[in-house]
Amino acid sequence: MTRWYSWLREQSGPEKFRLYSRLMLHGGIVGVVVAMSLVGGWIGQTVVLVVAGLAAAGAVEAQPELSSWPNTSYRRWASPVGAVVLTGVWLVSAFAFRSGTDEMVVDRARITGIFAALLAALSIIAFAQRKWWIILGVGTATGLVFSSSPEEALLTSVMVVLAGSLLIVTTMVTMWGPRIIDDLEHARELEADLQVAEERLRFARDLHDVVGRSFSAIAVKSDLAAALSRSGAVDRAAVEMDEVKSLAVQSMGEMRTLVRGYRDIGLDREVAGARSLLLAAGCRLVVEGDPDAVPARFHEVAAWVVREGTTNIVRHSSATLATLTLRGTGMTLRNNGVSGEPGGGSGLRGLTDRLTAVGATLDTTAYDDKFSLDIRWEAT
């Protein structure tokens, strides 16, 4: 008993509900077998009823929504075998009813035939595509075969059709639960997969934003140091290389912070970093306004805008002048030196996602050789 209890506790919620549904259907089959056996009262008839009940139970177990059997070959032959056994019981009962002379044998044959039709409705017909037409045909045939008069045939047909329809509805309602549970479980798995995919996209976006500016700065400052070294300004070249080293160390620190799941980014520091990076690239940055003018809850996303916007200026333009405007209602980053039509890369898409998450909007404008990022904190 303890082993079965432990096994039951290890099952998931959907598996427990599926087990409950199977027990409900098998309980219905057992109930019909017991009721018909009590009505019949003959040991031979009871054996036939039990065989038919086992065939019906096997057909129920063959249904994929209910079966706990890992062997799929069992499912392929269980339903046909169950249908053949129930049909055989029905035909034998029909032969005994039509050829029998003993009134008791005729009555038992009639009970057994009706029982086989009802069991078929519960375990076979309920899972068929045209179930209502089939139960109508089976009920009509049962009434015609197991009756001695037109009135009795009509009454038996109506009884079998109604009882069979009730059993079909019972099976459908019982099966509805496991199907809903399976759909919910599938939806839960899809939600988990979407959350994983969303987290991967977030991490890729953060990685792009963190590493992109640092690599751009390292590349620019390395080129500058090489040019200074070739021109004989060794001391200035050494200073630039020291900054390259500092940037590399800082980038590694930011990577570790990112991997730990934290974001350590400040607007003041990003503005200072942008000024240094653009200066090394030959671009002067003019800052209008003050970082304190930006609402506190938008400081982080504003810092990401400065970082990504600066990276794009270095990568995609030959700018000599950039202007960063910070306001209480938004911010703007403009630059010159743009050639061609700016593209919508992953950096801008990442910025759009960040801004949308905090209720802000991003607009880009390109005119002549200028490009502008315009952000409004409150979406209106």
XYZ file of C-alpha atoms in Angstrom, residues 13-372:
360
model
C -1.180 16.756 -11.731
C -2.155 15.922 -15.347
C -1.224 12.268 -14.816
C -3.354 12.090 -11.653
C -6.321 13.616 -13.493
C -5.816 11.186 -16.379
C -5.812 8.296 -13.888
C -9.016 9.636 -12.345
C -10.678 9.806 -15.784
C -9.667 6.229 -16.582
C -11.055 5.013 -13.265
C -14.329 6.825 -13.944
C -14.755 5.098 -17.319
C -13.712 1.704 -15.971
C -16.090 2.237 -13.055
C -18.904 2.813 -15.535
C -18.029 -0.436 -17.325
C -17.897 -2.353 -14.048
C -21.227 -0.851 -13.023
C -22.897 -1.995 -16.237
C -21.392 -5.489 -15.902
C -22.553 -5.848 -12.308
C -26.056 -4.541 -13.054
C -26.545 -6.851 -16.046
C -25.107 -9.828 -14.134
C -27.573 -9.284 -11.312
C -30.422 -9.068 -13.791
C -29.300 -12.224 -15.588
C -28.246 -14.343 -12.638
C -26.757 -17.189 -14.762
C -23.068 -18.075 -14.409
C -22.557 -18.590 -18.129
C -24.100 -15.222 -18.903
C -21.948 -13.603 -16.203
C -18.795 -15.003 -17.838
C -19.862 -13.591 -21.215
C -20.597 -10.246 -19.607
C -17.198 -10.157 -17.892
C -15.418 -10.978 -21.177
C -17.309 -8.188 -22.918
C -16.455 -5.815 -20.055
C -12.764 -6.664 -20.323
C -12.859 -6.029 -24.069
C -14.485 -2.644 -23.476
C -11.926 -1.773 -20.784
C -9.108 -2.689 -23.156
C -10.592 -0.435 -25.838
C -10.727 2.452 -23.351
C -7.097 1.888 -22.378
C -6.132 2.069 -26.058
C -7.114 5.741 -26.263
C -3.964 7.930 -26.358
C -5.452 10.534 -23.985
C -5.966 7.893 -21.293
C -3.521 5.093 -21.888
C -0.575 4.590 -19.558
C 0.872 1.831 -21.747
C 4.161 2.848 -23.387
C 3.716 0.176 -26.075
C 1.996 1.873 -29.013
C 1.416 -1.463 -30.790
C -1.042 -2.351 -28.027
C -3.079 0.726 -28.869
C -3.290 -0.317 -32.521
C -4.932 -3.662 -31.888
C -6.798 -3.140 -28.584
C -9.671 -1.096 -30.059
C -10.269 -3.403 -33.057
C -10.130 -6.474 -30.801
C -12.566 -4.876 -28.375
C -14.928 -4.007 -31.235
C -14.724 -7.574 -32.602
C -15.412 -9.139 -29.188
C -18.404 -6.893 -28.492
C -19.759 -7.470 -32.003
C -19.303 -11.225 -31.507
C -21.174 -11.124 -28.189
C -23.976 -9.158 -29.860
C -24.223 -11.606 -32.791
C -24.152 -14.705 -30.571
C -26.844 -13.172 -28.377
C -28.919 -12.344 -31.469
C -28.613 -15.946 -32.711
C -29.575 -17.299 -29.284
C -32.543 -14.937 -29.091
C -33.850 -15.861 -32.539
C -33.238 -19.605 -32.318
C -33.954 -20.186 -28.635
C -37.103 -21.949 -27.451
C -36.593 -21.590 -23.727
C -38.025 -18.300 -22.473
C -35.245 -17.905 -19.897
C -32.540 -18.335 -22.555
C -34.269 -15.807 -24.802
C -34.459 -13.240 -22.009
C -30.799 -13.731 -21.109
C -29.778 -13.433 -24.747
C -31.766 -10.218 -25.051
C -30.122 -8.742 -21.922
C -26.659 -9.732 -23.119
C -27.180 -8.236 -26.582
C -28.420 -4.932 -25.177
C -25.507 -4.947 -22.734
C -23.002 -5.439 -25.589
C -24.530 -2.508 -27.509
C -24.309 -0.224 -24.443
C -20.721 -1.239 -23.729
C -19.819 -0.537 -27.350
C -21.371 2.919 -27.011
C -19.302 3.626 -23.902
C -15.931 2.329 -25.101
C -15.943 2.211 -28.936
C -18.635 4.398 -30.477
C -17.896 7.362 -28.186
C -14.465 7.732 -29.838
C -15.724 7.379 -33.446
C -16.146 10.317 -35.801
C -19.825 9.789 -36.687
C -20.793 8.593 -33.243
C -24.416 9.808 -33.283
C -25.263 8.099 -36.555
C -23.560 4.917 -35.368
C -25.458 4.767 -32.070
C -28.696 5.417 -33.956
C -27.934 2.499 -36.267
C -26.830 0.191 -33.440
C -29.896 1.078 -31.363
C -32.258 0.493 -34.281
C -30.607 -2.829 -35.148
C -30.713 -3.942 -31.508
C -34.399 -3.068 -31.266
C -35.256 -4.929 -34.460
C -33.209 -8.032 -33.610
C -34.035 -8.421 -29.914
C -37.785 -7.813 -30.101
C -40.805 -9.937 -30.858
C -43.210 -7.212 -31.935
C -43.047 -3.783 -33.630
C -44.034 -2.028 -30.408
C -41.318 -3.831 -28.459
C -38.784 -3.114 -31.226
C -39.566 0.608 -31.102
C -39.355 0.685 -27.306
C -36.056 -1.237 -27.266
C -34.555 0.939 -30.012
C -35.457 4.143 -28.193
C -34.120 2.759 -24.915
C -30.806 1.680 -26.436
C -30.377 4.941 -28.384
C -31.116 7.080 -25.321
C -29.006 4.997 -22.929
C -26.187 4.743 -25.462
C -26.288 8.489 -26.109
C -26.097 9.115 -22.361
C -23.058 6.843 -22.114
C -21.439 8.603 -25.093
C -22.000 11.992 -23.458
C -20.556 10.623 -20.217
C -17.435 9.446 -22.065
C -17.088 12.744 -23.913
C -17.377 14.751 -20.695
C -14.872 12.469 -19.006
C -12.460 12.851 -21.920
C -12.948 16.629 -22.025
C -11.114 17.053 -18.725
C -7.832 15.348 -19.732
C -7.820 17.183 -23.068
C -8.202 20.545 -21.325
C -5.457 19.587 -18.876
C -3.188 18.562 -21.769
C -3.856 21.876 -23.541
C -3.070 23.802 -20.370
C 0.100 21.795 -19.834
C 1.134 22.421 -23.436
C 0.417 26.134 -22.993
C 2.505 26.159 -19.809
C 5.406 24.521 -21.635
C 5.111 27.045 -24.471
C 5.067 29.892 -21.950
C 8.209 28.508 -20.323
C 9.900 28.231 -23.728
C 8.882 31.794 -24.585
C 10.247 33.050 -21.296
C 13.546 31.294 -21.977
C 13.653 32.770 -25.497
C 12.807 36.223 -24.138
C 15.560 35.959 -21.537
C 18.036 34.894 -24.220
C 17.062 37.900 -26.348
C 17.422 40.177 -23.329
C 20.852 38.785 -22.553
C 21.925 39.111 -26.219
C 20.716 42.705 -26.267
C 22.528 43.539 -23.031
C 25.668 41.817 -24.277
C 25.528 43.849 -27.486
C 25.051 47.086 -25.569
C 27.781 46.386 -23.008
C 30.450 44.995 -25.321
C 29.679 47.078 -28.408
C 30.735 50.441 -27.032
C 33.818 49.055 -25.277
C 35.064 47.315 -28.413
C 34.391 50.398 -30.487
C 36.319 52.532 -28.008
C 39.207 50.046 -27.924
C 39.367 49.971 -31.713
C 39.300 53.791 -32.031
C 41.835 54.386 -29.294
C 44.131 51.669 -30.641
C 44.087 53.320 -34.085
C 44.753 56.679 -32.451
C 47.640 55.278 -30.429
C 49.150 53.715 -33.551
C 48.853 56.998 -35.447
C 50.421 58.953 -32.547
C 53.226 56.442 -32.291
C 54.033 56.720 -36.012
C 54.048 60.512 -35.749
C 56.499 60.418 -32.840
C 54.063 61.373 -30.060
C 55.064 58.403 -27.978
C 53.863 59.831 -24.665
C 50.348 60.521 -25.987
C 50.289 57.080 -27.589
C 51.172 55.528 -24.232
C 48.321 57.451 -22.593
C 45.872 56.172 -25.190
C 47.078 52.587 -24.700
C 46.625 52.963 -20.946
C 43.046 53.991 -21.640
C 42.671 50.953 -23.898
C 43.804 48.773 -20.999
C 41.379 50.520 -18.645
C 38.544 50.030 -21.114
C 39.378 46.337 -21.441
C 39.381 45.896 -17.666
C 36.129 47.856 -17.359
C 34.557 45.781 -20.126
C 35.482 42.558 -18.353
C 33.936 43.903 -15.160
C 30.732 44.814 -16.969
C 30.645 41.366 -18.521
C 30.900 39.743 -15.102
C 28.148 42.019 -13.816
C 25.967 41.146 -16.789
C 26.474 37.415 -16.312
C 25.486 37.762 -12.669
C 22.238 39.323 -13.855
C 22.835 42.835 -12.533
C 23.040 46.096 -14.450
C 25.485 48.626 -13.103
C 25.100 51.542 -15.465
C 24.887 55.250 -14.607
C 23.868 58.211 -16.755
C 26.655 60.516 -15.525
C 29.294 57.881 -16.191
C 27.916 57.099 -19.639
C 27.920 60.784 -20.637
C 31.544 61.087 -19.524
C 32.435 57.883 -21.374
C 30.676 59.088 -24.510
C 32.593 62.371 -24.409
C 35.924 60.533 -24.108
C 35.088 58.003 -26.838
C 33.861 60.597 -29.331
C 36.828 62.856 -28.636
C 39.183 59.988 -29.419
C 37.258 59.413 -32.659
C 37.639 63.075 -33.658
C 34.116 64.113 -32.732
C 33.222 66.848 -30.255
C 30.283 66.150 -27.942
C 28.178 69.067 -26.749
C 25.936 68.327 -23.759
C 22.875 70.517 -23.324
C 20.986 70.214 -20.075
C 21.884 68.192 -17.009
C 21.534 64.466 -16.242
C 19.643 65.423 -13.090
C 16.870 66.810 -15.303
C 16.048 63.274 -16.413
C 13.443 61.629 -14.123
C 15.078 59.131 -11.782
C 13.165 56.133 -13.085
C 14.456 56.801 -16.618
C 18.153 57.208 -15.680
C 19.054 53.620 -16.533
C 17.376 53.567 -19.936
C 18.795 57.045 -20.705
C 22.270 55.693 -19.970
C 21.642 52.844 -22.420
C 20.538 55.384 -25.045
C 23.762 57.340 -24.601
C 25.832 54.177 -24.789
C 24.156 52.727 -27.885
C 23.876 56.111 -29.625
C 27.567 56.831 -29.083
C 28.510 53.395 -30.375
C 26.443 53.964 -33.516
C 28.097 57.359 -34.132
C 31.569 55.795 -33.985
C 30.612 52.780 -36.093
C 28.333 54.241 -38.736
C 29.421 57.844 -39.279
C 32.389 60.144 -39.694
C 30.898 62.705 -37.309
C 32.797 65.793 -36.153
C 30.045 67.152 -33.934
C 27.429 65.482 -31.759
C 24.883 67.117 -29.479
C 23.251 65.429 -26.493
C 20.211 67.212 -25.063
C 18.780 66.085 -21.709
C 15.328 67.293 -20.644
C 12.669 66.356 -18.174
C 10.371 65.215 -20.985
C 12.916 63.388 -23.106
C 16.366 63.435 -24.662
C 17.916 63.894 -28.095
C 21.230 62.758 -29.580
C 22.170 64.355 -32.916
C 25.280 63.983 -35.045
C 26.578 64.889 -38.485
C 28.812 62.939 -40.827
C 26.166 60.410 -41.896
C 26.510 58.920 -45.372
C 23.684 56.915 -46.891
C 20.481 55.770 -45.215
C 20.932 54.657 -41.596
C 19.901 51.071 -40.994
C 17.738 49.642 -38.231
C 20.253 47.369 -36.555
C 19.906 45.211 -33.488
C 21.159 48.055 -31.285
C 18.235 50.335 -32.171
C 15.810 47.435 -31.825
C 17.210 46.758 -28.374
C 16.799 50.412 -27.436
C 13.208 50.353 -28.670
C 12.489 47.325 -26.472
C 14.033 48.990 -23.430
C 12.139 52.243 -23.970
C 8.824 50.501 -24.619
C 9.197 48.594 -21.362
C 9.284 51.864 -19.374
C 6.602 53.671 -21.387
C 8.914 55.775 -23.558
C 9.143 56.168 -27.326
C 12.005 56.348 -29.799
C 11.970 58.255 -33.105
C 14.817 58.458 -35.612
C 15.276 61.256 -38.125
C 17.753 61.458 -40.990
C 18.209 64.614 -43.066
C 21.126 65.736 -45.241
C 24.191 64.293 -43.500
C 22.618 64.422 -40.018
C 20.992 61.776 -37.874
C 18.924 62.243 -34.724
